[in-house]
């Protein structure tokens, strides 16, 4: 236990240093002037401060006021040593944060009793702080493990959702990356941006309930089939919404709202404006962008420029204008994500060809 001693009288300082040396497991840190103490801050380490009240330049209260400007010393117990019995002096010390007083001339027996009590208090406080830090670390570790399990659940569900169609799996991951890029430019918190990236791949999980005749149809859907496909938003929300996990609840929110429109003409609940959750407004843009820039059975892929123009032109009708502005700011990052995904697909195709050199491109494997 390190005890700071400050007294401009060398005789008193030597006495205080000697008395501290008699305390169990205590070390004196003596200073002969307030200036010397201030010069040593904030690298100076001590657990208790014993400060003479009456000193030149800075009195004890003024010195302690300067010390506690540093957060690391805010909880350090302080004892003032004074020959002044005036109540005004003592009130000033108490208001500054004094926990006890020693009267000059210092009585060794009184010193040992009073300071030993303060040492015991400081040790107990340190033990509580250590326990609190241990508990904080344990809670942080447990939350981290829970978060990892939640992420694995989402990853496994995403794999299941894309099992029938590998391109669907790539689509969900691109949408997740685009959504995070938009969320960042929108100024959302880093944690929420990260969570949106984790939850966004589940936006189409409800399609697992769609019949293959609709889900895998090569061509445009009929009106009846389109209405049937629209049900995937509510189904996905129901699948995910019963969870106690905040991450899965966010995924449920996205599943339910990513087909809503800013003007209220979307589905399934015809929400409009800010009644649509911000996560859904973001993923709506990311989902549309990816759908347009990739080839589908019923259409060729649009160019990057044409797709951007399409989305910018629908700000205030289909899309949230603020999210569209964030999307525009995120375009360099979005372009990089697209390019990286295309490189990965090309590499996968090369590996597949290398593994089956006699296979005709496009030939189905039995």
Short mmCIF file of C-alpha atoms in Angstrom, two decimals:
data_model
loop_
_atom_site.label_atom_id
_atom_site.label_comp_id
_atom_site.label_asym_id
_atom_site.label_seq_id
_atom_site.Cartn_x
_atom_site.Cartn_y
_atom_site.Cartn_z
CA UNK A 1 0.00 0.00 0.00
CA UNK A 2 1.69 3.23 -1.17
CA UNK A 3 1.00 6.31 0.96
CA UNK A 4 1.72 9.77 -0.46
CA UNK A 5 3.14 12.17 2.14
CA UNK A 6 3.32 15.90 1.43
CA UNK A 7 4.75 18.32 4.01
CA UNK A 8 7.07 21.27 3.45
CA UNK A 9 8.54 20.84 6.96
CA UNK A 10 11.40 18.35 6.68
CA UNK A 11 11.14 17.28 10.33
CA UNK A 12 7.43 16.53 10.03
CA UNK A 13 7.99 14.74 6.71
CA UNK A 14 10.67 12.50 8.27
CA UNK A 15 8.33 11.71 11.18
CA UNK A 16 5.44 10.81 8.86
CA UNK A 17 7.75 8.65 6.74
CA UNK A 18 8.96 6.80 9.84
CA UNK A 19 5.40 6.24 11.09
CA UNK A 20 4.26 4.89 7.72
CA UNK A 21 7.20 2.48 7.78
CA UNK A 22 5.78 0.91 10.94
CA UNK A 23 2.47 0.09 9.25
CA UNK A 24 2.06 -3.42 7.85
CA UNK A 25 2.90 -3.67 4.12
CA UNK A 26 2.91 0.10 3.63
CA UNK A 27 5.43 2.20 1.71
CA UNK A 28 5.92 5.95 2.15
CA UNK A 29 6.08 8.19 -0.94
CA UNK A 30 7.37 11.48 0.55
CA UNK A 31 7.34 14.91 -1.14
CA UNK A 32 8.61 18.15 0.39
CA UNK A 33 6.52 20.51 -1.78
CA UNK A 34 3.22 20.62 -3.69
CA UNK A 35 5.08 21.62 -6.87
CA UNK A 36 7.11 18.41 -6.76
CA UNK A 37 3.93 16.36 -6.45
CA UNK A 38 2.25 18.10 -9.38
CA UNK A 39 5.34 17.60 -11.51
CA UNK A 40 5.19 13.84 -10.86
CA UNK A 41 1.55 13.50 -11.96
CA UNK A 42 -0.04 11.49 -13.48
CA UNK A 43 2.68 8.83 -13.44
CA UNK A 44 2.77 8.88 -9.63
CA UNK A 45 1.09 5.86 -8.04
CA UNK A 46 -0.31 5.91 -4.52
CA UNK A 47 -3.30 4.46 -2.65
CA UNK A 48 -3.69 6.99 0.20
CA UNK A 49 -2.65 10.64 0.52
CA UNK A 50 -1.59 12.36 3.75
CA UNK A 51 -1.21 16.08 3.07
CA UNK A 52 -0.22 18.98 5.29
CA UNK A 53 -2.87 21.68 5.14
CA UNK A 54 -0.72 24.78 5.55
CA UNK A 55 1.99 24.99 2.86
CA UNK A 56 3.36 27.80 0.68
CA UNK A 57 2.12 28.36 -2.92
CA UNK A 58 -0.52 25.63 -2.63
CA UNK A 59 -2.24 24.76 0.62
CA UNK A 60 -3.33 21.16 1.14
CA UNK A 61 -6.87 21.62 -0.23
CA UNK A 62 -5.60 23.43 -3.32
CA UNK A 63 -3.06 20.68 -3.95
CA UNK A 64 -5.64 17.92 -3.57
CA UNK A 65 -8.03 19.77 -5.89
CA UNK A 66 -5.31 19.68 -8.56
CA UNK A 67 -4.55 16.02 -7.89
CA UNK A 68 -8.12 14.82 -8.35
CA UNK A 69 -8.34 16.47 -11.76
CA UNK A 70 -6.75 13.21 -12.86
CA UNK A 71 -9.38 10.48 -12.94
CA UNK A 72 -7.01 7.82 -11.59
CA UNK A 73 -6.81 9.64 -8.23
CA UNK A 74 -10.52 10.45 -7.89
CA UNK A 75 -11.22 7.65 -5.38
CA UNK A 76 -7.97 7.91 -3.37
CA UNK A 77 -8.65 8.56 0.37
CA UNK A 78 -7.00 11.74 1.69
CA UNK A 79 -6.06 12.71 5.25
CA UNK A 80 -5.20 16.31 6.05
CA UNK A 81 -2.67 17.23 8.73
CA UNK A 82 -3.29 20.59 10.37
CA UNK A 83 -2.58 22.56 13.53
CA UNK A 84 -5.60 24.75 12.77
CA UNK A 85 -8.68 23.72 14.76
CA UNK A 86 -10.87 26.33 13.10
CA UNK A 87 -14.08 24.79 11.73
CA UNK A 88 -13.81 26.79 8.49
CA UNK A 89 -10.52 25.08 7.68
CA UNK A 90 -11.92 21.65 8.40
CA UNK A 91 -15.06 22.26 6.36
CA UNK A 92 -12.92 23.31 3.41
CA UNK A 93 -10.98 20.07 3.73
CA UNK A 94 -14.13 17.98 4.02
CA UNK A 95 -15.64 19.68 0.99
CA UNK A 96 -12.47 18.88 -0.95
CA UNK A 97 -12.84 15.18 -0.13
CA UNK A 98 -11.02 14.68 3.19
CA UNK A 99 -11.81 11.38 4.87
CA UNK A 100 -10.01 12.17 8.16
CA UNK A 101 -7.77 14.67 9.99
CA UNK A 102 -4.55 14.47 11.98
CA UNK A 103 -3.74 17.28 14.40
CA UNK A 104 -0.25 18.69 14.76
CA UNK A 105 1.90 17.74 16.53
CA UNK A 106 1.11 14.26 15.22
CA UNK A 107 0.65 11.66 17.94
CA UNK A 108 2.23 8.36 16.82
CA UNK A 109 -0.44 6.21 18.50
CA UNK A 110 -3.25 8.25 17.00
CA UNK A 111 -1.51 8.20 13.63
CA UNK A 112 -1.22 4.41 13.65
CA UNK A 113 -4.87 3.92 14.65
CA UNK A 114 -6.36 6.40 12.18
CA UNK A 115 -4.15 5.58 9.23
CA UNK A 116 -4.43 1.81 9.82
CA UNK A 117 -8.22 2.17 9.55
CA UNK A 118 -7.84 4.06 6.28
CA UNK A 119 -5.41 1.43 4.98
CA UNK A 120 -7.93 -1.31 5.77
CA UNK A 121 -10.62 0.69 3.98
CA UNK A 122 -8.40 1.20 0.93
CA UNK A 123 -7.54 -2.50 0.81
CA UNK A 124 -11.22 -3.46 1.01
CA UNK A 125 -12.02 -0.97 -1.74
CA UNK A 126 -9.24 -2.40 -3.91
CA UNK A 127 -10.54 -5.94 -3.36
CA UNK A 128 -14.03 -4.84 -4.37
CA UNK A 129 -12.61 -3.13 -7.46
CA UNK A 130 -10.67 -6.28 -8.34
CA UNK A 131 -13.79 -8.38 -7.89
CA UNK A 132 -15.82 -5.96 -9.97
CA UNK A 133 -13.20 -6.09 -12.74
CA UNK A 134 -13.17 -9.89 -12.58
CA UNK A 135 -16.96 -9.95 -12.77
CA UNK A 136 -16.89 -7.51 -15.70
CA UNK A 137 -14.43 -9.74 -17.57
CA UNK A 138 -16.51 -12.84 -16.84
CA UNK A 139 -19.71 -11.16 -18.06
CA UNK A 140 -17.88 -9.91 -21.14
CA UNK A 141 -16.57 -13.41 -21.84
CA UNK A 142 -20.02 -14.97 -21.38
CA UNK A 143 -21.64 -12.38 -23.63
CA UNK A 144 -18.93 -12.97 -26.22
CA UNK A 145 -19.55 -16.73 -26.16
CA UNK A 146 -23.29 -16.17 -26.48
CA UNK A 147 -22.70 -13.82 -29.37
CA UNK A 148 -20.55 -16.40 -31.12
CA UNK A 149 -23.30 -19.00 -30.74
CA UNK A 150 -25.85 -16.56 -32.15
CA UNK A 151 -23.61 -15.85 -35.12
CA UNK A 152 -23.14 -19.56 -35.74
CA UNK A 153 -26.91 -20.12 -35.64
CA UNK A 154 -27.43 -17.39 -38.22
CA UNK A 155 -24.61 -18.76 -40.37
CA UNK A 156 -26.11 -22.26 -40.28
CA UNK A 157 -29.60 -20.98 -41.10
CA UNK A 158 -28.16 -18.95 -43.98
CA UNK A 159 -26.48 -22.08 -45.34
CA UNK A 160 -29.78 -23.97 -45.05
CA UNK A 161 -31.67 -21.19 -46.83
CA UNK A 162 -29.25 -21.31 -49.77
CA UNK A 163 -28.94 -25.09 -49.96
CA UNK A 164 -31.15 -25.44 -53.04
CA UNK A 165 -29.53 -22.53 -54.83
CA UNK A 166 -25.85 -21.63 -54.16
CA UNK A 167 -26.35 -18.23 -55.80
CA UNK A 168 -28.96 -17.41 -53.14
CA UNK A 169 -26.29 -17.95 -50.48
CA UNK A 170 -23.90 -15.56 -52.24
CA UNK A 171 -26.73 -13.06 -52.65
CA UNK A 172 -27.43 -13.00 -48.90
CA UNK A 173 -23.76 -12.41 -48.08
CA UNK A 174 -23.43 -9.57 -50.60
CA UNK A 175 -26.61 -7.97 -49.25
CA UNK A 176 -25.13 -8.19 -45.74
CA UNK A 177 -21.93 -6.42 -46.83
CA UNK A 178 -23.79 -3.74 -48.80
CA UNK A 179 -26.11 -3.16 -45.83
CA UNK A 180 -23.20 -2.66 -43.46
CA UNK A 181 -21.59 -0.17 -45.87
CA UNK A 182 -24.83 1.86 -46.05
CA UNK A 183 -25.32 1.71 -42.27
CA UNK A 184 -21.80 3.04 -41.70
CA UNK A 185 -22.39 5.99 -44.05
CA UNK A 186 -25.71 6.62 -42.33
CA UNK A 187 -23.79 7.21 -39.10
CA UNK A 188 -25.22 4.32 -37.08
CA UNK A 189 -23.22 3.00 -34.14
CA UNK A 190 -20.42 0.54 -34.96
CA UNK A 191 -22.22 -2.18 -32.96
CA UNK A 192 -25.49 -1.72 -34.88
CA UNK A 193 -23.65 -1.65 -38.22
CA UNK A 194 -21.97 -4.93 -37.30
CA UNK A 195 -25.25 -6.46 -36.12
CA UNK A 196 -27.01 -5.48 -39.34
CA UNK A 197 -24.28 -7.25 -41.29
CA UNK A 198 -24.78 -10.39 -39.18
CA UNK A 199 -28.59 -10.31 -39.34
CA UNK A 200 -29.11 -9.21 -42.96
CA UNK A 201 -28.33 -12.64 -44.53
CA UNK A 202 -31.55 -13.89 -42.94
CA UNK A 203 -33.77 -11.43 -44.82
CA UNK A 204 -35.11 -14.14 -47.16
CA UNK A 205 -35.18 -17.06 -44.69
CA UNK A 206 -38.95 -17.29 -45.20
CA UNK A 207 -38.35 -18.62 -48.71
CA UNK A 208 -37.65 -22.04 -47.18
CA UNK A 209 -41.44 -22.34 -46.99
CA UNK A 210 -41.90 -21.61 -50.70
CA UNK A 211 -42.62 -24.57 -53.02
CA UNK A 212 -39.85 -25.40 -55.47
CA UNK A 213 -42.19 -24.73 -58.38
CA UNK A 214 -42.23 -21.09 -57.32
CA UNK A 215 -38.79 -20.69 -55.73
CA UNK A 216 -36.82 -22.28 -58.58
CA UNK A 217 -39.03 -21.24 -61.47
CA UNK A 218 -37.03 -20.31 -64.57
CA UNK A 219 -38.93 -17.24 -65.71
CA UNK A 220 -41.30 -14.60 -64.45
CA UNK A 221 -43.78 -15.49 -61.74
CA UNK A 222 -47.50 -15.32 -62.39
CA UNK A 223 -49.56 -12.91 -60.32
CA UNK A 224 -50.69 -15.77 -58.06
CA UNK A 225 -47.13 -17.03 -57.68
CA UNK A 226 -45.90 -13.54 -56.89
CA UNK A 227 -48.49 -13.15 -54.13
CA UNK A 228 -47.43 -16.53 -52.80
CA UNK A 229 -43.79 -15.46 -52.82
CA UNK A 230 -44.66 -12.28 -50.90
CA UNK A 231 -45.58 -14.42 -47.93
CA UNK A 232 -41.88 -15.14 -47.33
CA UNK A 233 -41.50 -11.83 -45.47
CA UNK A 234 -44.01 -12.68 -42.75
CA UNK A 235 -42.92 -16.32 -42.62
CA UNK A 236 -39.29 -15.30 -42.14
CA UNK A 237 -40.26 -12.87 -39.40
CA UNK A 238 -42.25 -15.59 -37.61
CA UNK A 239 -39.39 -18.09 -37.85
CA UNK A 240 -36.93 -15.68 -36.26
CA UNK A 241 -39.13 -13.51 -34.06
CA UNK A 242 -39.79 -16.01 -31.29
CA UNK A 243 -36.15 -16.01 -30.24
CA UNK A 244 -34.89 -14.22 -27.12
CA UNK A 245 -31.69 -13.35 -29.00
CA UNK A 246 -31.44 -9.65 -29.84
CA UNK A 247 -29.55 -10.57 -33.01
CA UNK A 248 -32.27 -12.94 -34.20
CA UNK A 249 -34.91 -10.36 -33.29
CA UNK A 250 -33.08 -7.87 -35.51
CA UNK A 251 -33.04 -10.49 -38.27
CA UNK A 252 -36.79 -10.95 -37.77
CA UNK A 253 -37.30 -7.19 -38.06
CA UNK A 254 -35.32 -7.14 -41.31
CA UNK A 255 -37.18 -10.15 -42.74
CA UNK A 256 -40.52 -8.48 -42.05
CA UNK A 257 -39.66 -5.02 -43.37
CA UNK A 258 -37.16 -5.27 -46.24
CA UNK A 259 -39.94 -5.23 -48.86
CA UNK A 260 -41.76 -2.22 -47.38
CA UNK A 261 -41.59 1.02 -49.36
CA UNK A 262 -41.03 4.58 -48.18
CA UNK A 263 -44.32 5.60 -49.87
CA UNK A 264 -46.31 2.83 -48.17
CA UNK A 265 -46.86 0.72 -51.28
CA UNK A 266 -44.72 -2.22 -50.17
CA UNK A 267 -45.55 -5.45 -48.34
CA UNK A 268 -46.46 -7.20 -46.10
CA UNK A 269 -47.78 -4.42 -43.81
CA UNK A 270 -47.76 -1.38 -46.13
CA UNK A 271 -45.66 0.60 -43.66
CA UNK A 272 -44.38 3.99 -44.79
CA UNK A 273 -41.66 6.49 -43.86
CA UNK A 274 -39.99 6.11 -40.51
CA UNK A 275 -42.58 3.54 -39.42
CA UNK A 276 -40.36 1.13 -41.34
CA UNK A 277 -37.44 0.05 -39.11
CA UNK A 278 -34.14 1.60 -40.16
CA UNK A 279 -32.66 -1.89 -40.60
CA UNK A 280 -35.37 -2.76 -43.13
CA UNK A 281 -34.92 0.52 -45.01
CA UNK A 282 -31.19 -0.17 -45.35
CA UNK A 283 -31.54 -3.82 -46.41
CA UNK A 284 -34.28 -2.86 -48.89
CA UNK A 285 -31.75 -0.81 -50.86
CA UNK A 286 -28.98 -3.41 -50.57
CA UNK A 287 -31.34 -6.20 -51.65
CA UNK A 288 -32.62 -4.26 -54.66
CA UNK A 289 -29.11 -3.25 -55.68
CA UNK A 290 -27.89 -6.85 -55.64
CA UNK A 291 -31.00 -8.19 -57.40
CA UNK A 292 -30.54 -5.70 -60.23
CA UNK A 293 -26.78 -6.13 -60.67
CA UNK A 294 -26.96 -9.94 -60.86
CA UNK A 295 -28.41 -12.15 -63.55
CA UNK A 296 -31.73 -13.78 -62.77
CA UNK A 297 -33.69 -16.40 -64.75
CA UNK A 298 -36.09 -13.69 -65.92
CA UNK A 299 -33.56 -10.89 -66.65
CA UNK A 300 -29.93 -10.10 -67.44
CA UNK A 301 -27.71 -8.27 -64.93
CA UNK A 302 -27.92 -4.49 -65.02
CA UNK A 303 -24.76 -2.40 -65.14
CA UNK A 304 -23.46 -0.75 -61.98
CA UNK A 305 -24.21 2.73 -63.34
CA UNK A 306 -27.76 1.88 -64.44
CA UNK A 307 -28.56 0.33 -61.07
CA UNK A 308 -27.21 3.31 -59.15
CA UNK A 309 -29.26 5.67 -61.30
CA UNK A 310 -32.36 3.52 -60.69
CA UNK A 311 -31.97 3.63 -56.90
CA UNK A 312 -31.12 7.35 -56.76
CA UNK A 313 -34.21 8.06 -58.85
CA UNK A 314 -36.49 6.31 -56.37
CA UNK A 315 -35.42 8.24 -53.27
CA UNK A 316 -38.58 9.42 -51.53
CA UNK A 317 -40.85 6.87 -53.24
CA UNK A 318 -39.51 3.34 -52.94
CA UNK A 319 -36.53 4.17 -50.72
CA UNK A 320 -35.74 6.32 -47.67
CA UNK A 321 -34.00 9.47 -49.03
CA UNK A 322 -31.45 9.48 -46.18
CA UNK A 323 -30.59 5.83 -46.81
CA UNK A 324 -30.25 6.56 -50.53
CA UNK A 325 -27.84 9.42 -49.74
CA UNK A 326 -25.85 7.03 -47.51
CA UNK A 327 -25.90 4.44 -50.30
CA UNK A 328 -24.45 7.01 -52.70
CA UNK A 329 -21.66 7.85 -50.26
CA UNK A 330 -20.95 4.13 -49.83
CA UNK A 331 -20.62 3.43 -53.56
CA UNK A 332 -16.80 3.07 -53.56
CA UNK A 333 -17.03 0.44 -50.83
CA UNK A 334 -19.98 -1.26 -52.55
CA UNK A 335 -18.05 -1.40 -55.83
CA UNK A 336 -15.12 -3.00 -54.00
CA UNK A 337 -17.44 -5.62 -52.47
CA UNK A 338 -18.84 -6.45 -55.92
CA UNK A 339 -15.39 -6.77 -57.43
CA UNK A 340 -14.17 -9.01 -54.61
CA UNK A 341 -17.23 -11.27 -54.93
CA UNK A 342 -16.71 -11.64 -58.68
CA UNK A 343 -13.05 -12.54 -58.18
CA UNK A 344 -14.04 -15.19 -55.65
CA UNK A 345 -16.64 -16.65 -58.02
CA UNK A 346 -14.10 -16.77 -60.85
CA UNK A 347 -11.59 -18.51 -58.57
CA UNK A 348 -14.21 -21.04 -57.49
CA UNK A 349 -15.08 -21.75 -61.13
CA UNK A 350 -11.39 -22.28 -61.94
CA UNK A 351 -10.99 -24.68 -59.02
CA UNK A 352 -14.08 -26.60 -60.10
CA UNK A 353 -12.75 -26.91 -63.65
CA UNK A 354 -9.35 -28.01 -62.37
CA UNK A 355 -10.98 -30.68 -60.24
CA UNK A 356 -13.04 -31.98 -63.20
CA UNK A 357 -10.97 -31.28 -66.32
CA UNK A 358 -13.19 -33.48 -68.54
CA UNK A 359 -16.39 -31.82 -67.45
CA UNK A 360 -18.21 -29.71 -70.04
CA UNK A 361 -18.88 -26.18 -68.71
CA UNK A 362 -22.49 -25.92 -67.61
CA UNK A 363 -22.94 -29.71 -67.48
CA UNK A 364 -24.89 -30.91 -64.44
CA UNK A 365 -23.22 -33.38 -62.09
CA UNK A 366 -25.38 -36.37 -61.25
#
